[in-house]
């Protein structure tokens, strides 16, 4: 069965940076779009970013453009989200998902808390 | 951005009874190839979301056939023929036709 395991979350001060990772296994990673979806505490789901199979196509929700960067390493079957200039409203569980537009598999999520 | 409006937002149900959730889109979700990228997800308490139905009406592997999806264009429905205790959670519709992809607000199903 497909596995997606996120890491890298934690507590960070406003204005700080964090890099999330997602280790993928049990499928051909380089064939798929991948993405990040977040969920603020007690709230609904919000798409953050999607990246194409070869990393050339990237899409971001407006609220993170210029601050977050999605990337991938197909040789290492890994997805990343570099988050800079973090704000309190970025506090959420961040999920890694497979397939971009259809999210057929999800990881367990990693919690990012932005607070002083 | 495409807005997906779910109703109801809270759905109290009785075990063994049917349930239905609607999802209405602010734009057509028909993609350029003619397919419709409207999907349904279940999020049980304390768990990650799990996809149940993809492209309007297709079951994901392992999903009980008491779940079904229907609709077209801008109006879609998720139905549960007979609710079981394990169905408790929040249900989301999601569109993957237009970027940014968007989710509905979620419908909380409770027994």
mmCIF file of C-alpha atoms in Angstrom:
data_model
loop_
_atom_site.group_PDB
_atom_site.id
_atom_site.type_symbol
_atom_site.label_atom_id
_atom_site.label_comp_id
_atom_site.label_asym_id
_atom_site.label_seq_id
_atom_site.Cartn_x
_atom_site.Cartn_y
_atom_site.Cartn_z
ATOM 1 C CA UNK A 1 0.000 0.000 0.000
ATOM 2 C CA UNK A 2 1.132 3.547 -0.754
ATOM 3 C CA UNK A 3 2.944 5.249 2.124
ATOM 4 C CA UNK A 4 3.426 8.958 2.688
ATOM 5 C CA UNK A 5 5.229 10.057 5.846
ATOM 6 C CA UNK A 6 5.566 13.742 6.695
ATOM 7 C CA UNK A 7 8.158 15.258 9.005
ATOM 8 C CA UNK A 8 9.627 18.625 9.902
ATOM 9 C CA UNK A 9 6.754 20.298 11.712
ATOM 10 C CA UNK A 10 7.149 22.111 14.994
ATOM 11 C CA UNK A 11 6.892 25.408 16.827
ATOM 12 C CA UNK A 12 8.313 28.461 15.071
ATOM 13 C CA UNK A 13 8.123 32.179 15.755
ATOM 14 C CA UNK A 14 6.318 34.553 13.398
ATOM 15 C CA UNK A 15 8.633 35.471 10.547
ATOM 16 C CA UNK A 16 10.558 32.241 10.904
ATOM 17 C CA UNK A 17 11.119 29.358 8.493
ATOM 18 C CA UNK A 18 10.466 25.651 8.428
ATOM 19 C CA UNK A 19 11.029 22.898 5.873
ATOM 20 C CA UNK A 20 8.578 20.044 5.660
ATOM 21 C CA UNK A 21 9.444 16.709 4.086
ATOM 22 C CA UNK A 22 7.314 13.847 2.829
ATOM 23 C CA UNK A 23 8.877 10.432 2.265
ATOM 24 C CA UNK A 24 6.984 8.405 -0.318
ATOM 25 C CA UNK A 25 7.135 4.665 -0.855
ATOM 26 C CA UNK A 26 5.415 1.724 -2.517
ATOM 27 C CA UNK A 27 4.614 3.522 -5.743
ATOM 28 C CA UNK A 28 6.528 5.065 -8.635
ATOM 29 C CA UNK A 29 6.951 8.554 -7.175
ATOM 30 C CA UNK A 30 8.257 10.170 -10.348
ATOM 31 C CA UNK A 31 5.022 9.401 -12.230
ATOM 32 C CA UNK A 32 2.740 11.491 -10.012
ATOM 33 C CA UNK A 33 1.784 15.045 -9.243
ATOM 34 C CA UNK A 34 2.198 15.637 -5.514
ATOM 35 C CA UNK A 35 0.849 18.293 -3.216
ATOM 36 C CA UNK A 36 0.398 19.772 0.225
ATOM 37 C CA UNK A 37 -2.938 20.392 1.932
ATOM 38 C CA UNK A 38 -3.304 22.028 5.340
ATOM 39 C CA UNK A 39 -5.910 22.065 8.068
ATOM 40 C CA UNK A 40 -5.958 24.753 10.738
ATOM 41 C CA UNK A 41 -7.041 23.571 14.199
ATOM 42 C CA UNK A 42 -10.755 22.777 14.174
ATOM 43 C CA UNK A 43 -11.120 24.019 10.599
ATOM 44 C CA UNK A 44 -11.552 22.638 7.104
ATOM 45 C CA UNK A 45 -9.073 21.618 4.423
ATOM 46 C CA UNK A 46 -7.093 24.033 2.244
ATOM 47 C CA UNK A 47 -4.854 23.284 -0.708
ATOM 48 C CA UNK A 48 -1.414 24.854 -0.382
ATOM 49 C CA UNK A 49 0.669 23.793 -3.387
ATOM 50 C CA UNK A 50 0.990 21.186 -6.125
ATOM 51 C CA UNK A 51 4.020 20.118 -8.170
ATOM 52 C CA UNK A 52 4.167 18.221 -11.436
ATOM 53 C CA UNK A 53 5.912 14.861 -11.869
ATOM 54 C CA UNK A 54 9.215 16.306 -13.085
ATOM 55 C CA UNK A 55 9.107 19.353 -10.815
ATOM 56 C CA UNK A 56 8.752 21.907 -13.587
ATOM 57 C CA UNK A 57 5.106 22.833 -12.966
ATOM 58 C CA UNK A 58 4.268 24.368 -9.597
ATOM 59 C CA UNK A 59 1.044 25.889 -8.335
ATOM 60 C CA UNK A 60 0.433 27.806 -5.123
ATOM 61 C CA UNK A 61 -2.608 29.175 -3.358
ATOM 62 C CA UNK A 62 -2.461 32.990 -3.274
ATOM 63 C CA UNK A 63 -1.992 33.194 0.498
ATOM 64 C CA UNK A 64 1.410 31.442 0.346
ATOM 65 C CA UNK A 65 2.793 32.744 -2.964
ATOM 66 C CA UNK A 66 6.244 34.256 -2.526
ATOM 67 C CA UNK A 67 6.644 32.681 0.927
ATOM 68 C CA UNK A 68 6.362 28.914 0.344
ATOM 69 C CA UNK A 69 8.253 26.798 -2.199
ATOM 70 C CA UNK A 70 7.294 23.268 -3.162
ATOM 71 C CA UNK A 71 9.985 20.962 -4.535
ATOM 72 C CA UNK A 72 10.740 17.289 -4.985
ATOM 73 C CA UNK A 73 13.631 14.848 -5.308
ATOM 74 C CA UNK A 74 12.557 11.968 -7.510
ATOM 75 C CA UNK A 75 15.782 10.068 -6.852
ATOM 76 C CA UNK A 76 14.987 10.088 -3.131
ATOM 77 C CA UNK A 77 11.187 9.736 -3.487
ATOM 78 C CA UNK A 78 10.711 12.864 -1.423
ATOM 79 C CA UNK A 79 8.495 15.935 -1.481
ATOM 80 C CA UNK A 80 9.326 19.168 0.294
ATOM 81 C CA UNK A 81 7.698 22.409 1.368
ATOM 82 C CA UNK A 82 9.978 25.289 2.289
ATOM 83 C CA UNK A 83 7.990 27.762 4.349
ATOM 84 C CA UNK A 84 9.420 31.250 4.965
ATOM 85 C CA UNK A 85 8.019 34.386 6.587
ATOM 86 C CA UNK A 86 5.602 32.269 8.573
ATOM 87 C CA UNK A 87 2.502 33.863 10.042
ATOM 88 C CA UNK A 88 0.135 32.854 12.826
ATOM 89 C CA UNK A 89 -2.472 31.979 10.200
ATOM 90 C CA UNK A 90 -0.123 29.326 8.774
ATOM 91 C CA UNK A 91 -0.639 27.265 11.934
ATOM 92 C CA UNK A 92 -2.077 23.958 10.763
ATOM 93 C CA UNK A 93 -1.552 20.269 10.221
ATOM 94 C CA UNK A 94 0.150 19.915 6.851
ATOM 95 C CA UNK A 95 -0.670 16.820 4.830
ATOM 96 C CA UNK A 96 1.281 15.434 1.906
ATOM 97 C CA UNK A 97 -0.970 13.967 -0.777
ATOM 98 C CA UNK A 98 -0.513 12.028 -3.984
ATOM 99 C CA UNK A 99 -1.864 12.957 -7.367
ATOM 100 C CA UNK A 100 -2.405 16.689 -7.072
ATOM 101 C CA UNK A 101 -5.874 17.070 -8.431
ATOM 102 C CA UNK A 102 -7.442 14.016 -6.895
ATOM 103 C CA UNK A 103 -5.566 13.350 -3.615
ATOM 104 C CA UNK A 104 -5.967 9.587 -3.655
ATOM 105 C CA UNK A 105 -3.545 8.989 -0.766
ATOM 106 C CA UNK A 106 -2.636 11.147 2.234
ATOM 107 C CA UNK A 107 0.024 11.077 4.895
ATOM 108 C CA UNK A 108 -0.672 11.310 8.621
ATOM 109 C CA UNK A 109 0.201 15.009 8.701
ATOM 110 C CA UNK A 110 2.726 17.151 10.557
ATOM 111 C CA UNK A 111 1.738 20.023 12.853
ATOM 112 C CA UNK A 112 3.172 23.482 12.285
ATOM 113 C CA UNK A 113 2.572 26.016 15.038
ATOM 114 C CA UNK A 114 3.513 29.655 14.457
ATOM 115 C CA UNK A 115 3.566 31.505 17.744
ATOM 116 C CA UNK A 116 5.771 33.723 19.853
ATOM 117 C CA UNK B 1 -11.558 30.743 -6.957
ATOM 118 C CA UNK B 2 -14.213 28.037 -7.249
ATOM 119 C CA UNK B 3 -16.447 27.969 -4.193
ATOM 120 C CA UNK B 4 -17.965 24.667 -3.148
ATOM 121 C CA UNK B 5 -20.992 24.978 -0.898
ATOM 122 C CA UNK B 6 -22.007 21.911 1.079
ATOM 123 C CA UNK B 7 -25.328 21.299 2.768
ATOM 124 C CA UNK B 8 -26.168 20.511 5.400
ATOM 125 C CA UNK B 9 -23.141 21.430 7.529
ATOM 126 C CA UNK B 10 -24.390 19.227 10.351
ATOM 127 C CA UNK B 11 -26.151 15.934 9.717
ATOM 128 C CA UNK B 12 -27.609 14.006 12.650
ATOM 129 C CA UNK B 13 -28.596 10.535 11.511
ATOM 130 C CA UNK B 14 -30.006 7.310 12.910
ATOM 131 C CA UNK B 15 -28.120 4.063 12.480
ATOM 132 C CA UNK B 16 -29.431 2.129 9.506
ATOM 133 C CA UNK B 17 -31.065 5.185 7.949
ATOM 134 C CA UNK B 18 -29.960 6.897 4.737
ATOM 135 C CA UNK B 19 -28.043 10.168 4.581
ATOM 136 C CA UNK B 20 -27.354 12.636 1.808
ATOM 137 C CA UNK B 21 -24.896 15.535 1.412
ATOM 138 C CA UNK B 22 -25.048 18.108 -1.357
ATOM 139 C CA UNK B 23 -22.170 20.010 -2.909
ATOM 140 C CA UNK B 24 -22.822 22.956 -5.196
ATOM 141 C CA UNK B 25 -20.069 24.597 -7.224
ATOM 142 C CA UNK B 26 -19.809 28.251 -8.284
ATOM 143 C CA UNK B 27 -18.489 27.112 -11.682
ATOM 144 C CA UNK B 28 -18.791 24.085 -13.919
ATOM 145 C CA UNK B 29 -16.340 21.374 -12.894
ATOM 146 C CA UNK B 30 -16.132 19.798 -16.338
ATOM 147 C CA UNK B 31 -12.472 19.592 -17.362
ATOM 148 C CA UNK B 32 -11.201 20.195 -20.890
ATOM 149 C CA UNK B 33 -11.147 16.447 -21.574
ATOM 150 C CA UNK B 34 -14.803 16.088 -20.585
ATOM 151 C CA UNK B 35 -14.159 14.501 -17.197
ATOM 152 C CA UNK B 36 -15.396 16.061 -13.952
ATOM 153 C CA UNK B 37 -12.894 16.287 -11.122
ATOM 154 C CA UNK B 38 -15.248 16.290 -8.175
ATOM 155 C CA UNK B 39 -14.247 13.986 -5.342
ATOM 156 C CA UNK B 40 -15.552 13.110 -1.881
ATOM 157 C CA UNK B 41 -13.484 12.593 1.270
ATOM 158 C CA UNK B 42 -14.200 11.256 4.732
ATOM 159 C CA UNK B 43 -12.268 12.438 7.776
ATOM 160 C CA UNK B 44 -12.897 10.389 10.884
ATOM 161 C CA UNK B 45 -12.058 12.002 14.249
ATOM 162 C CA UNK B 46 -8.298 12.234 14.736
ATOM 163 C CA UNK B 47 -7.492 10.795 11.313
ATOM 164 C CA UNK B 48 -6.245 12.019 7.951
ATOM 165 C CA UNK B 49 -8.782 12.491 5.185
ATOM 166 C CA UNK B 50 -9.551 9.442 3.072
ATOM 167 C CA UNK B 51 -10.909 9.603 -0.443
ATOM 168 C CA UNK B 52 -14.170 7.709 -0.900
ATOM 169 C CA UNK B 53 -15.391 8.689 -4.349
ATOM 170 C CA UNK B 54 -13.459 10.130 -7.302
ATOM 171 C CA UNK B 55 -14.661 11.864 -10.446
ATOM 172 C CA UNK B 56 -18.238 12.135 -9.189
ATOM 173 C CA UNK B 57 -19.237 8.495 -8.921
ATOM 174 C CA UNK B 58 -16.277 6.090 -8.825
ATOM 175 C CA UNK B 59 -15.552 4.118 -5.643
ATOM 176 C CA UNK B 60 -12.080 4.015 -4.212
ATOM 177 C CA UNK B 61 -10.717 0.614 -3.259
ATOM 178 C CA UNK B 62 -12.163 -0.707 -0.018
ATOM 179 C CA UNK B 63 -15.028 1.782 0.139
ATOM 180 C CA UNK B 64 -18.321 0.111 1.081
ATOM 181 C CA UNK B 65 -20.945 0.187 -1.636
ATOM 182 C CA UNK B 66 -23.405 1.879 0.719
ATOM 183 C CA UNK B 67 -21.596 5.075 -0.336
ATOM 184 C CA UNK B 68 -22.477 6.500 -3.743
ATOM 185 C CA UNK B 69 -21.819 9.708 -5.630
ATOM 186 C CA UNK B 70 -23.800 11.395 -8.360
ATOM 187 C CA UNK B 71 -24.239 14.700 -10.138
ATOM 188 C CA UNK B 72 -22.947 16.739 -13.026
ATOM 189 C CA UNK B 73 -21.790 20.217 -13.953
ATOM 190 C CA UNK B 74 -22.198 22.209 -10.735
ATOM 191 C CA UNK B 75 -24.377 20.040 -8.483
ATOM 192 C CA UNK B 76 -23.259 16.864 -6.787
ATOM 193 C CA UNK B 77 -24.461 14.502 -4.067
ATOM 194 C CA UNK B 78 -22.934 11.927 -1.749
ATOM 195 C CA UNK B 79 -25.380 9.350 -0.426
ATOM 196 C CA UNK B 80 -25.035 6.743 2.276
ATOM 197 C CA UNK B 81 -27.726 4.105 1.879
ATOM 198 C CA UNK B 82 -27.611 2.865 5.505
ATOM 199 C CA UNK B 83 -25.482 4.731 8.020
ATOM 200 C CA UNK B 84 -23.221 2.683 10.257
ATOM 201 C CA UNK B 85 -21.419 3.768 13.425
ATOM 202 C CA UNK B 86 -18.046 3.867 11.625
ATOM 203 C CA UNK B 87 -19.358 6.542 9.244
ATOM 204 C CA UNK B 88 -19.153 9.254 11.923
ATOM 205 C CA UNK B 89 -16.872 12.074 10.857
ATOM 206 C CA UNK B 90 -16.655 15.045 8.515
ATOM 207 C CA UNK B 91 -17.275 14.710 4.785
ATOM 208 C CA UNK B 92 -15.744 17.061 2.234
ATOM 209 C CA UNK B 93 -16.286 17.528 -1.468
ATOM 210 C CA UNK B 94 -13.275 18.747 -3.440
ATOM 211 C CA UNK B 95 -12.756 20.011 -6.970
ATOM 212 C CA UNK B 96 -9.553 19.353 -8.878
ATOM 213 C CA UNK B 97 -10.655 20.919 -12.170
ATOM 214 C CA UNK B 98 -9.558 24.502 -11.537
ATOM 215 C CA UNK B 99 -6.516 25.818 -9.645
ATOM 216 C CA UNK B 100 -6.529 26.491 -6.807
ATOM 217 C CA UNK B 101 -8.244 23.237 -6.015
ATOM 218 C CA UNK B 102 -10.838 23.838 -3.325
ATOM 219 C CA UNK B 103 -12.804 21.950 -0.702
ATOM 220 C CA UNK B 104 -16.297 22.433 0.583
ATOM 221 C CA UNK B 105 -16.725 23.560 4.191
ATOM 222 C CA UNK B 106 -17.327 20.022 5.408
ATOM 223 C CA UNK B 107 -20.435 18.229 6.681
ATOM 224 C CA UNK B 108 -20.277 16.733 10.155
ATOM 225 C CA UNK B 109 -22.163 13.457 10.313
ATOM 226 C CA UNK B 110 -23.133 12.349 13.789
ATOM 227 C CA UNK B 111 -25.258 9.562 15.159
#
